[in-house]
Coordinates of C-alpha atoms in Angstrom, one line a residue:
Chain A
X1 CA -5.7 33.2 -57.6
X2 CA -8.1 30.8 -59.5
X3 CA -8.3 27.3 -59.3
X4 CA -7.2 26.3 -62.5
X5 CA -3.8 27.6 -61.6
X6 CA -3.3 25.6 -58.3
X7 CA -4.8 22.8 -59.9
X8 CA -2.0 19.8 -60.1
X9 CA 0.5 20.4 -63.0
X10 CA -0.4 18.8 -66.1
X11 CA 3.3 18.7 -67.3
X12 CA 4.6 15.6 -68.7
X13 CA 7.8 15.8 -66.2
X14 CA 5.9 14.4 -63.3
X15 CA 6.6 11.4 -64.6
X16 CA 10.2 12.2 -64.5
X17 CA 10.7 13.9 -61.2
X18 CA 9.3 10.7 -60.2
X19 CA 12.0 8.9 -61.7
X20 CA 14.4 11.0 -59.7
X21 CA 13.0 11.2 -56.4
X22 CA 13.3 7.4 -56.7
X23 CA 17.2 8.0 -57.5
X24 CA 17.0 10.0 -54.0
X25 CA 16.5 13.6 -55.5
X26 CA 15.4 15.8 -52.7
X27 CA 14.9 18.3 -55.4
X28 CA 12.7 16.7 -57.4
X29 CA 10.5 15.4 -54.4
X30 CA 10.3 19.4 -53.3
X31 CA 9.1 20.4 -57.0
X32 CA 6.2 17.5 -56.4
X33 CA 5.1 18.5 -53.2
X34 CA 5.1 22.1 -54.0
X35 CA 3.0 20.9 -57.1
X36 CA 0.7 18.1 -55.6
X37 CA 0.5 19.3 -51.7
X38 CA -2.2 21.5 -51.8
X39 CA -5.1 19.7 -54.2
X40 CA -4.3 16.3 -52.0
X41 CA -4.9 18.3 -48.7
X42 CA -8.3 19.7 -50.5
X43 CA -8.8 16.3 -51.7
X44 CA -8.2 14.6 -48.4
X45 CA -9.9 17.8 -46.2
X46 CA -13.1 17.1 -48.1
X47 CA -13.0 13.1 -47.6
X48 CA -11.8 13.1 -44.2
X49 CA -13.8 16.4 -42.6
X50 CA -10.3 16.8 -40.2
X51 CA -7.8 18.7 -40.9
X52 CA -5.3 17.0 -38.8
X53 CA -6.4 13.8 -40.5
X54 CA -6.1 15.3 -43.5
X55 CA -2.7 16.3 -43.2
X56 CA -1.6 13.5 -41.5
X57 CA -3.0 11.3 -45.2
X58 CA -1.0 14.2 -47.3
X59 CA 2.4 13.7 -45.5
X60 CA 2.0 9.7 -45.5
X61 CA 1.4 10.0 -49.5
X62 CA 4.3 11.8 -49.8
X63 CA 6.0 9.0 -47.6
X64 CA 5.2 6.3 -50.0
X65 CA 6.5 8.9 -52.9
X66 CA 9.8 9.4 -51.2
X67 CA 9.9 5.7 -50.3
X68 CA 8.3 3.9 -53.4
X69 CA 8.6 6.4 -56.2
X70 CA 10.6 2.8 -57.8
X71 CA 6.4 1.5 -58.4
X72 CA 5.5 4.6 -60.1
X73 CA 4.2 3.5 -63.5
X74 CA 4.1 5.9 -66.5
X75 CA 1.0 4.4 -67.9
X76 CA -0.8 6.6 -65.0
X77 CA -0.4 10.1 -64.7
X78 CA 1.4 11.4 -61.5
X79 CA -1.9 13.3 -60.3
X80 CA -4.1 10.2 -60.6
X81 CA -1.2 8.0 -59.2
X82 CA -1.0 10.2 -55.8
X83 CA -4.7 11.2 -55.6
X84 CA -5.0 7.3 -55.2
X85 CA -3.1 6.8 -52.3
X86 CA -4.5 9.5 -50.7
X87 CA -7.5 7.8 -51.2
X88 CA -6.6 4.8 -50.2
X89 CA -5.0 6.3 -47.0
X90 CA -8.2 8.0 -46.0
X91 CA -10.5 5.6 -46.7
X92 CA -8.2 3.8 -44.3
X93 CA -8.7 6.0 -41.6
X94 CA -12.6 6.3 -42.1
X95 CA -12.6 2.1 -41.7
X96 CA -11.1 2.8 -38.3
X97 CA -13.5 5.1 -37.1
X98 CA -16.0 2.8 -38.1
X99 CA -17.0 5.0 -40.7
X100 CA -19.0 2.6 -43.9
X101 CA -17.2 3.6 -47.3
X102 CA -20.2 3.6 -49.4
X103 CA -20.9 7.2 -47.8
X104 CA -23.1 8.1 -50.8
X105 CA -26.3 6.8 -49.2
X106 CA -26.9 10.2 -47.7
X107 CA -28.8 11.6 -50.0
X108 CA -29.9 14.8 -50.0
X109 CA -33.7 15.7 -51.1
X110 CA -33.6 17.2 -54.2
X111 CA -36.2 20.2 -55.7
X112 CA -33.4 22.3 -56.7
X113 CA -34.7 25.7 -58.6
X114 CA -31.4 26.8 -60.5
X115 CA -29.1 29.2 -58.5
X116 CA -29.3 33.1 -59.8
X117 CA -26.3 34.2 -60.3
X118 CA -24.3 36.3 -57.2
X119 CA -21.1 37.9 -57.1
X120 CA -18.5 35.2 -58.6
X121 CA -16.4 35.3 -55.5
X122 CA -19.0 35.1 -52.8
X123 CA -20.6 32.0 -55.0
X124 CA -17.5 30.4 -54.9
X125 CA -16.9 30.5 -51.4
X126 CA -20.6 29.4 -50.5
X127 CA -20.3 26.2 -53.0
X128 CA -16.5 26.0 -51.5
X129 CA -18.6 25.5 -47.8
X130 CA -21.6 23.6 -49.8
X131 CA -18.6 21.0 -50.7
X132 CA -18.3 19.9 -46.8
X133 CA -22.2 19.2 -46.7
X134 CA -22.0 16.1 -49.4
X135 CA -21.3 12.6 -48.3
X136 CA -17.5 12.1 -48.8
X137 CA -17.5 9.8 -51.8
X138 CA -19.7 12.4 -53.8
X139 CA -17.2 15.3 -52.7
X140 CA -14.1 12.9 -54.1
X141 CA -15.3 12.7 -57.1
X142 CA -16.6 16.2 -57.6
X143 CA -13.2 17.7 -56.2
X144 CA -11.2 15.4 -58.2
X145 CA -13.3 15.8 -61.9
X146 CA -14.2 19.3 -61.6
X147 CA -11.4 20.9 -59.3
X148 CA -8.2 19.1 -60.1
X149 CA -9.3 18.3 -63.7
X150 CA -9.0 14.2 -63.7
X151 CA -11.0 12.5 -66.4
X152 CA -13.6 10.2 -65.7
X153 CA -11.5 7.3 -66.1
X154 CA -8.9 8.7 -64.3
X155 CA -11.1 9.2 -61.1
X156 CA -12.6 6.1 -61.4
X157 CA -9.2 4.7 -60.9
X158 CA -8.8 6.7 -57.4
X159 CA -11.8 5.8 -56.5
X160 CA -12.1 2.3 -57.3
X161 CA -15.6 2.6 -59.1
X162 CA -16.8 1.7 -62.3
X163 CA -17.5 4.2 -64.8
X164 CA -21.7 4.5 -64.0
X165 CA -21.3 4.8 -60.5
X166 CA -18.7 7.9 -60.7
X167 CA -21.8 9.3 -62.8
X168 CA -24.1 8.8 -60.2
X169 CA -21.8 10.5 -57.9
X170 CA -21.1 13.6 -59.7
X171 CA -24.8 13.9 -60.9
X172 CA -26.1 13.7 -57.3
X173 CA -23.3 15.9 -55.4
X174 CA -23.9 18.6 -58.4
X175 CA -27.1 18.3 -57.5
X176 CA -27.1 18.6 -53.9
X177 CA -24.4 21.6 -54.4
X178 CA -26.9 22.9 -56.5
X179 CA -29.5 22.9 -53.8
X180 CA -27.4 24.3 -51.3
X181 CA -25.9 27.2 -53.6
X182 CA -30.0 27.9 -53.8
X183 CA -30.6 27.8 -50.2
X184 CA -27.7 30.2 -49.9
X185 CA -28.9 32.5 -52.1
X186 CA -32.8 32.3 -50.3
X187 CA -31.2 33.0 -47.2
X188 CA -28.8 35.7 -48.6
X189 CA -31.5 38.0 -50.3
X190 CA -33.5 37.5 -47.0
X191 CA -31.0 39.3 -44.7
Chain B
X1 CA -19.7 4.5 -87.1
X2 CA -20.6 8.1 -85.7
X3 CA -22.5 7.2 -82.0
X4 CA -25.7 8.8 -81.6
X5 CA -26.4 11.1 -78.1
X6 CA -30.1 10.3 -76.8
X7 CA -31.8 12.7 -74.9
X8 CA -31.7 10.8 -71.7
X9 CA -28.1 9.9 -72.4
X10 CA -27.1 13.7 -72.9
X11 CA -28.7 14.9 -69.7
X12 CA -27.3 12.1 -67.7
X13 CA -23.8 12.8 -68.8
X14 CA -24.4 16.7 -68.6
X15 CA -25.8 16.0 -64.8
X16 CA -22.1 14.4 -63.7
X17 CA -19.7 16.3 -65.6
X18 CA -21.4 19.3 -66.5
X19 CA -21.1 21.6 -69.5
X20 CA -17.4 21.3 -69.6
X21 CA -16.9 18.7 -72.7
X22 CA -13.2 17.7 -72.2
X23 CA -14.5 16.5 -68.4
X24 CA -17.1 13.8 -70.5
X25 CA -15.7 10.0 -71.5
X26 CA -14.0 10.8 -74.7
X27 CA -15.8 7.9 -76.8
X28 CA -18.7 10.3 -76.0
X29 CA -17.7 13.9 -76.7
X30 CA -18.1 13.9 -80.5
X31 CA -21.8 12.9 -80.2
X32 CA -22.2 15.2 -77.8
X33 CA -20.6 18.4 -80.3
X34 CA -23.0 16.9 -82.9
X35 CA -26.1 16.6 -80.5
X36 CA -25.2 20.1 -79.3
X37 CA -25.0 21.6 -82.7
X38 CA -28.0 20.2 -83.9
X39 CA -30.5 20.9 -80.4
X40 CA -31.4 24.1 -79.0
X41 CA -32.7 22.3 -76.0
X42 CA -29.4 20.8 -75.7
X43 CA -27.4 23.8 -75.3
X44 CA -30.2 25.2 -73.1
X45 CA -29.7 22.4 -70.8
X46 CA -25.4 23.3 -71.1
X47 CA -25.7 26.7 -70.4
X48 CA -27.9 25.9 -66.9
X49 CA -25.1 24.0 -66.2
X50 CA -22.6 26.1 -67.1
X51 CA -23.1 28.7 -64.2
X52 CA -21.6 25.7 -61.2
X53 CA -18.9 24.4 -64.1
X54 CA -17.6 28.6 -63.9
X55 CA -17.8 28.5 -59.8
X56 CA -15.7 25.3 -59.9
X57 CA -13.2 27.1 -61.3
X58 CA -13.2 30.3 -59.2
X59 CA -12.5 28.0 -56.1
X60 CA -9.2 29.1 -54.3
X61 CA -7.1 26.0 -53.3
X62 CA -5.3 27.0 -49.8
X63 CA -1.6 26.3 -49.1
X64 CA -0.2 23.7 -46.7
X65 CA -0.1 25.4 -43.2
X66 CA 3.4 26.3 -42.2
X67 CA 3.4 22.7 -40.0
X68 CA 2.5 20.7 -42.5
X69 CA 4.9 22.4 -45.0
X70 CA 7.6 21.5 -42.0
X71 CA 6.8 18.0 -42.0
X72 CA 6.6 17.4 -45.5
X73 CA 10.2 19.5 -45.7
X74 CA 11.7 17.3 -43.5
X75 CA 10.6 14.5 -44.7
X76 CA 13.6 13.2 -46.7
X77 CA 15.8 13.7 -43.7
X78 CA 14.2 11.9 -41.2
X79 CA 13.0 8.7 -43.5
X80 CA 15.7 7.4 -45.5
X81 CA 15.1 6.0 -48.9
X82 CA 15.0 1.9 -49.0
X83 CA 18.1 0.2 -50.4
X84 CA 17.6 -0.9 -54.1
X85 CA 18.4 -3.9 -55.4
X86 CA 19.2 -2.3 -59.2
X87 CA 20.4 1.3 -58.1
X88 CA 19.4 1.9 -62.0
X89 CA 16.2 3.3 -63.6
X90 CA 15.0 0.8 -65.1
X91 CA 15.8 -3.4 -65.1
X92 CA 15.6 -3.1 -69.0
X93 CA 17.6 -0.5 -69.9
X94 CA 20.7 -2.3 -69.0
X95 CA 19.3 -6.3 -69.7
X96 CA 18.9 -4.7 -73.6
X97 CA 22.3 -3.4 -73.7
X98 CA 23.8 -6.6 -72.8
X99 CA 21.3 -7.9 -75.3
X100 CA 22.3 -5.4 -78.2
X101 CA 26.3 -5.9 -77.1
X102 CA 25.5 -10.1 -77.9
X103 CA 23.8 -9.6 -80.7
X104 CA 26.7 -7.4 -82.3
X105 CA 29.1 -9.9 -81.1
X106 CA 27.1 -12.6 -83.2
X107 CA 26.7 -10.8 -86.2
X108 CA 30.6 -10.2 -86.4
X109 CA 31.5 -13.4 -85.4
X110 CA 29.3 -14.6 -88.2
X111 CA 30.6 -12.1 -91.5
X112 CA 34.4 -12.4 -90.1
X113 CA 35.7 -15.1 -92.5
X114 CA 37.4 -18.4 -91.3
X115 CA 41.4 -17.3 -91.0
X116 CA 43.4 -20.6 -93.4
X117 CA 45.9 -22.5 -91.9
X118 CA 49.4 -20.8 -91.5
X119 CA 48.6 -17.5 -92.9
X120 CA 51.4 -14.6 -92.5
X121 CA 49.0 -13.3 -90.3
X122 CA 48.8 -16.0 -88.2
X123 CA 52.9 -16.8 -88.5
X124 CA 53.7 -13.3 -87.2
X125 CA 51.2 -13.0 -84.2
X126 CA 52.6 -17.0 -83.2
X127 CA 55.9 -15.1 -83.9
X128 CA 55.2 -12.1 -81.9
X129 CA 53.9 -13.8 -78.9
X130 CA 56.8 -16.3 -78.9
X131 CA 58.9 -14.1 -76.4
X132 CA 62.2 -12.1 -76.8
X133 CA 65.1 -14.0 -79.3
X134 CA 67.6 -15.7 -77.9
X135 CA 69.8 -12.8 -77.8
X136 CA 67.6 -11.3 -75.6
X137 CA 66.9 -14.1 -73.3
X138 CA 68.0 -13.1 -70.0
X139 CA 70.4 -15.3 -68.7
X140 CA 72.0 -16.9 -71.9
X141 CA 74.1 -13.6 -72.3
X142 CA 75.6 -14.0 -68.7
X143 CA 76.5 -17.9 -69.7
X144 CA 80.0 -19.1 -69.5
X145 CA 81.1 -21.2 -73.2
X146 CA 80.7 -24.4 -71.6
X147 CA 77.5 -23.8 -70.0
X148 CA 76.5 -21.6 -73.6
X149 CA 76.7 -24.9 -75.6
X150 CA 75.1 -27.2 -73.3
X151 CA 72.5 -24.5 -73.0
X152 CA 71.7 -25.1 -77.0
X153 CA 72.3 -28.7 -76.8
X154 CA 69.3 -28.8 -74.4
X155 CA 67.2 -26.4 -76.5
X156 CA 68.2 -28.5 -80.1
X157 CA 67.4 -32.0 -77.9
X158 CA 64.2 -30.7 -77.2
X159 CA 63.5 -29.8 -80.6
X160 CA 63.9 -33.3 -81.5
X161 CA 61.8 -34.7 -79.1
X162 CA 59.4 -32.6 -80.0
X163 CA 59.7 -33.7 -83.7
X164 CA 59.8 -37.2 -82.5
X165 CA 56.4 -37.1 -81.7
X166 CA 53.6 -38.5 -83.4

């Protein structure tokens, strides 16, 4: 299955299964986690480098959904709204491990040649693994602009960065992906 | 005024968000369709990008593992929903029905003209609220003669005190 299909529904009835979880619709907060589960584990996988963690964050966003669907506001979509609490959730739990937020000092040396194409899926799985190398702010925004499909502003928002900086992470994570893909290819045609 | 795409601009914005237009800051995308069209070194630079934007895409997203799918399941259950205050929607759906309700009672109240003095309207609703006739006042049926006219003696005295007064 590709991406773009798991990717979090761009429906307009987010909006209003949020309204009715917050009327106590067990339903409706089914249909959303069915819809938004999987990108916020990626999401929160790729911030957090634990899965346990990670799923820990996921079930405590859906907690606050459940709990405080009665905040949502419609002037943000649904995906930004619980990609930010996510966020916020993890970030959390990297302050505890006394982890420093601005992550995105670890730069990675760049003298990237471009990547030859491989086969599609094997590419995609080495960039899939490429992901967990980038400092974690980098690999937020990358997973949230190119894999779940929030605009700039939008991730921006989760993030709590101004437009320039949310460039400066995409453009160095695509470049250090880029690196790696290379490397991964090096390697590949040397075995 | 159509924006203008520098160079430097165009490769900074095709370094974060790739090749993929509808990813860019939409108060830049129609330069960029105009810089593209008109620079071959533009699209070059698009179409190196272009190869990560397509392995973005082919990136399986895994499920929930069956735990997590558990937790989040029985979620509901075991955490209760907070009371509300307003078990409604919204606060302002019902604040502007009350306001639309007032607002229709003002505007009748204000074209319904001012009834005059002793209409027949007026007579027959006093009339009609004025209680059953005598006839069919309980009690004065079951009166003795006697008791009958001191019974209307009291009822024609107090019509004269009543017209006694100023």
């Amino acid at each position: 299955m590709s991406a773009h299909s798991q990717r979090p529904s761009e429906s307009g009835d987010d909006a209003e299964l949020v309204l009715r979880v917050g009327e106590g619709d067990v339903a409706a907060y089914r249909e959303l986690v069915s819809r938004h589960a999987p990108a916020l584990l990626r999401f929160s996988e790729r911030l957090l480098r634990d899965a346990s963690e990670a799923e820990d964050v996921v079930q405590e966003t859906f907690l606050r959904l459940w709990q405080r669907a009665g905040d949502y506001s419609p002037a943000a979509r649904v995906t930004t709204w619980l990609h930010r609490i996510a966020h916020n959730l993890a970030v959390d739990r990297l302050r505890v491990r006394g982890r420093a937020v601005a992550l995105d000092e670890e730069e990675v040396p760049v003298s990237a040649p471009q990547p030859v194409l491989l086969d599609e899926a094997r590419r995609a799985r080495s960039l899939d693994a490429a992901l967990e190398t980038l400092p974690e702010r980098q690999a937020a925004a990358i997973v949230l602009v190119h894999l779940h499909g929030l605009t700039g502003a939008e991730a921006c928002e989760v993030l709590g960065v101004g437009a320039e900086a949310l460039e400066s992470l995409l453009a160095r994570g695509r470049r250090a992906l880029k690196q790696q893909l290379s490397k991964d290819l090096s390697s590949g045609a040397r075995s | 005024m159509k924006s203008v795409l520098s160079m430097e601009r165009y490769k900074a914005l095709l370094a974060a968000y790739g090749a993929r237009l509808e990813l860019w800051p939409e108060a830049e995308r129609e330069a960029a369709r105009a810089f593209l069209a008109s620079s071959a070194e533009a699209r070059r630079l698009a179409a190196d990008e272009a190869g990560l934007d397509a392995l973005f895409t082919a990136i399986e997203t895994a499920a929930p593992s069956p735990r997590l799918a558990r937790r989040l399941a029985e979620l509901p259950v075991s955490n209760p929903q907070p009371q509300r205050l307003w078990p409604f929607r919204r606060v302002w759906l019902p604040a502007i029905a009350w306001a639309a309700a007032a607002a229709v009672g003002v505007v009748i109240g204000s074209l319904t003209p001012e009834p005059e003095n002793g209409s027949g309207a007026e007579q027959a609703a006093v009339g009609a609220s004025a209680g059953p006739s005598a006839e069919e006042a309980p009690g004065a049926a079951e009166l003795g003669d006697d008791e009958e006219d001191e019974f209307f003696e009291m009822a024609l005295g107090s019509v004269a005190e009543l017209e006694e007064l100023p």
